[in-house]
Coordinates of N, CA and C in Angstrom, one line a residue:
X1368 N 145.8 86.1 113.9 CA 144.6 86.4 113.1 C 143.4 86.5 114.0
X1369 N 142.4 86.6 113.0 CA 141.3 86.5 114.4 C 140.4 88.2 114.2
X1370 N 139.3 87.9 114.3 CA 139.1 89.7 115.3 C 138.8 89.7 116.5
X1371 N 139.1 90.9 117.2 CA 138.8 91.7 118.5 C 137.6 92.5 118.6
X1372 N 137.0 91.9 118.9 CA 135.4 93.5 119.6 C 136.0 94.8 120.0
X1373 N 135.7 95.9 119.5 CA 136.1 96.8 120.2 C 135.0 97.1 121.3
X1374 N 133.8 97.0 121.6 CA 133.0 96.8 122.9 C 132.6 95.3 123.2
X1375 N 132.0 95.1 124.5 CA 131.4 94.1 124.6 C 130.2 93.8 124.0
X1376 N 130.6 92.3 123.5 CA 129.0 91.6 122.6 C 127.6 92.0 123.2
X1377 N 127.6 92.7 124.3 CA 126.2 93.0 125.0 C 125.9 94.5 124.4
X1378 N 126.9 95.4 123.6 CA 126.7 96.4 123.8 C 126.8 96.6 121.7
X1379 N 126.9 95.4 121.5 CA 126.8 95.6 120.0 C 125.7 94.0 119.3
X1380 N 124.5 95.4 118.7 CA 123.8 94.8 118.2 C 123.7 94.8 116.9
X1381 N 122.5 93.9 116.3 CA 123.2 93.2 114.6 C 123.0 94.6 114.3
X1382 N 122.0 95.4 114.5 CA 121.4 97.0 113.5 C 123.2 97.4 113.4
X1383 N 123.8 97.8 114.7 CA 124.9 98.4 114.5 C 126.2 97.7 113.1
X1384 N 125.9 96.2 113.6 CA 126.6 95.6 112.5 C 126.4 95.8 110.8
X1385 N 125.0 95.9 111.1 CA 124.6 95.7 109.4 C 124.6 97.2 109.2
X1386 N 124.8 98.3 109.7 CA 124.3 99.6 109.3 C 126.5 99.8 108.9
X1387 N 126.9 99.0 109.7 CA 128.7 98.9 109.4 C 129.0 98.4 108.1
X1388 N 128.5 97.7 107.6 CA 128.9 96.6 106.9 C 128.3 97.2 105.5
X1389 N 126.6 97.5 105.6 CA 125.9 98.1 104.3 C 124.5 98.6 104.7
X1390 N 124.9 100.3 105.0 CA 123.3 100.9 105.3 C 122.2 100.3 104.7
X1391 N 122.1 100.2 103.8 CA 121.5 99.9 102.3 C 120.5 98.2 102.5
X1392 N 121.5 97.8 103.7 CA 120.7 96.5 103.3 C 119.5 96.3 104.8
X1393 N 119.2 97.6 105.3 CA 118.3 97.8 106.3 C 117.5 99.1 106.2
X1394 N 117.8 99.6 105.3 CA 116.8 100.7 104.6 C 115.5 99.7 103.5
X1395 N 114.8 99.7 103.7 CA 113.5 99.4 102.8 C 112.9 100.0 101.6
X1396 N 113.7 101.6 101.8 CA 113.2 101.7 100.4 C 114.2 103.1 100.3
X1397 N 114.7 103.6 98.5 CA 115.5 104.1 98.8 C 115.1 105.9 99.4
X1398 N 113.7 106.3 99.4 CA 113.8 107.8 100.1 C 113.7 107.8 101.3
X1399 N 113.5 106.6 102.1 CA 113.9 106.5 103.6 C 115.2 106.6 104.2
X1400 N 116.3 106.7 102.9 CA 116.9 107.2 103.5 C 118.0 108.4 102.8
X1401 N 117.1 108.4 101.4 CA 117.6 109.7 101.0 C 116.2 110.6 100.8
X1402 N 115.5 111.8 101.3 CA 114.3 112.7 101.1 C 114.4 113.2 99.4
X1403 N 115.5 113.3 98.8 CA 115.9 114.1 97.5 C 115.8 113.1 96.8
X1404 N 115.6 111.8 97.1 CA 115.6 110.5 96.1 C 114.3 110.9 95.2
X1405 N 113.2 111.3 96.0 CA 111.5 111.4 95.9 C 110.9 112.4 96.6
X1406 N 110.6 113.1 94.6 CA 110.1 114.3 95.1 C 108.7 114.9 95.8
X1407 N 108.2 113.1 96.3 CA 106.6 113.3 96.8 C 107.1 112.8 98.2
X1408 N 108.1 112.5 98.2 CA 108.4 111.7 99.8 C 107.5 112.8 101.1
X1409 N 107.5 114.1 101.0 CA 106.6 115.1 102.0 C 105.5 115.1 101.8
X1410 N 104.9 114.4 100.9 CA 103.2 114.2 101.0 C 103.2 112.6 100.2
X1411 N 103.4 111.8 100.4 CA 103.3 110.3 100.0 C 102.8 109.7 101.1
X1412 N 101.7 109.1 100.8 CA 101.2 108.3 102.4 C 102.1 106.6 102.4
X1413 N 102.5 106.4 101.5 CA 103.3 104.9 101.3 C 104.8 105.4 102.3
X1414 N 105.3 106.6 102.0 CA 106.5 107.1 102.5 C 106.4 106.9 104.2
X1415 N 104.9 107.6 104.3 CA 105.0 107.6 106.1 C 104.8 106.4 106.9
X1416 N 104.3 105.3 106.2 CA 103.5 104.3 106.5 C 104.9 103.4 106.5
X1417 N 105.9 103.0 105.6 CA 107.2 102.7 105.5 C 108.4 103.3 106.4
X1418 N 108.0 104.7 107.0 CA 109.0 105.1 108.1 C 108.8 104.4 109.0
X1419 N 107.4 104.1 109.3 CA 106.6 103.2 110.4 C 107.9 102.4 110.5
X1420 N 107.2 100.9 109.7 CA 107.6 100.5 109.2 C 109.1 100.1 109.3
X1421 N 110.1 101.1 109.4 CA 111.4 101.1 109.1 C 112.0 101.1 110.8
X1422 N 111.5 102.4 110.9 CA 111.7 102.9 112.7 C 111.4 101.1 113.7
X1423 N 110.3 100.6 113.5 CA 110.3 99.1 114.1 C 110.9 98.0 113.9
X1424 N 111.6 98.3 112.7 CA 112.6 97.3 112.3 C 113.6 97.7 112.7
X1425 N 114.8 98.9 113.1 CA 115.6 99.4 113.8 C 115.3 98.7 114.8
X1426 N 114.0 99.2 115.9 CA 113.8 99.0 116.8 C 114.6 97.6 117.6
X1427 N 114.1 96.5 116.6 CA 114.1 95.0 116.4 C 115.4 94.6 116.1
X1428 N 115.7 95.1 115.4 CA 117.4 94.7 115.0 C 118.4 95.2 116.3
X1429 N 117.9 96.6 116.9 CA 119.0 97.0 117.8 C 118.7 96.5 119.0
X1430 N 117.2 95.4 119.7 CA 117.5 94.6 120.6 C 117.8 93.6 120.4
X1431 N 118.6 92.8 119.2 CA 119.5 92.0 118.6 C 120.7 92.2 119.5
X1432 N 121.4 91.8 120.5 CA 122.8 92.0 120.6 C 124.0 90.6 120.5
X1433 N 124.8 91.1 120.1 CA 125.8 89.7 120.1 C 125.7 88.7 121.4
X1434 N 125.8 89.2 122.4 CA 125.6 88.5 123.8 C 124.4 87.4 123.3
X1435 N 123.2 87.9 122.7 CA 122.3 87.2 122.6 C 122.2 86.1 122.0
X1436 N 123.2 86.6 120.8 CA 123.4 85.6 119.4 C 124.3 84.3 120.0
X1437 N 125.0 84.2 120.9 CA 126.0 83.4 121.3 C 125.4 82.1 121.8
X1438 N 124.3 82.7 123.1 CA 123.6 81.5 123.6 C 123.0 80.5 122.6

């Protein structure tokens, strides 16, 4: 029993995890990550301001790595 890493814990961070597990629960809102969800998403200033927003939270989550979570 048990799991295996298929890379090393330095090379897998939570974003990768959580984007495995459920896109949905690292998206913030849903036309960020569908454009056809909202038909103002190309002129919405909440929309661009929330890509912000989203892009910095990736950012954050993918220098998350397992290696780090251990210590």
């Amino acid at each position: 029993g048990g799991v295996t890493l298929a890379k090393p814990p330095k090379n897998i961070s939570l974003l990768d995890v959580l984007m495995a597990v459920d896109s949905r629960s690292v998206t913030l809102n849903r036309c960020l990550a569908d454009d056809l969800s909202c038909d103002r998403s190309g002129f919405c200033a909440v929309h661009q301001r929330l890509t912000d927003v989203q892009e910095v939270m990736a950012r954050e989550l993918r220098a998350i790595t397992f290696d780090r979570l251990v210590d």
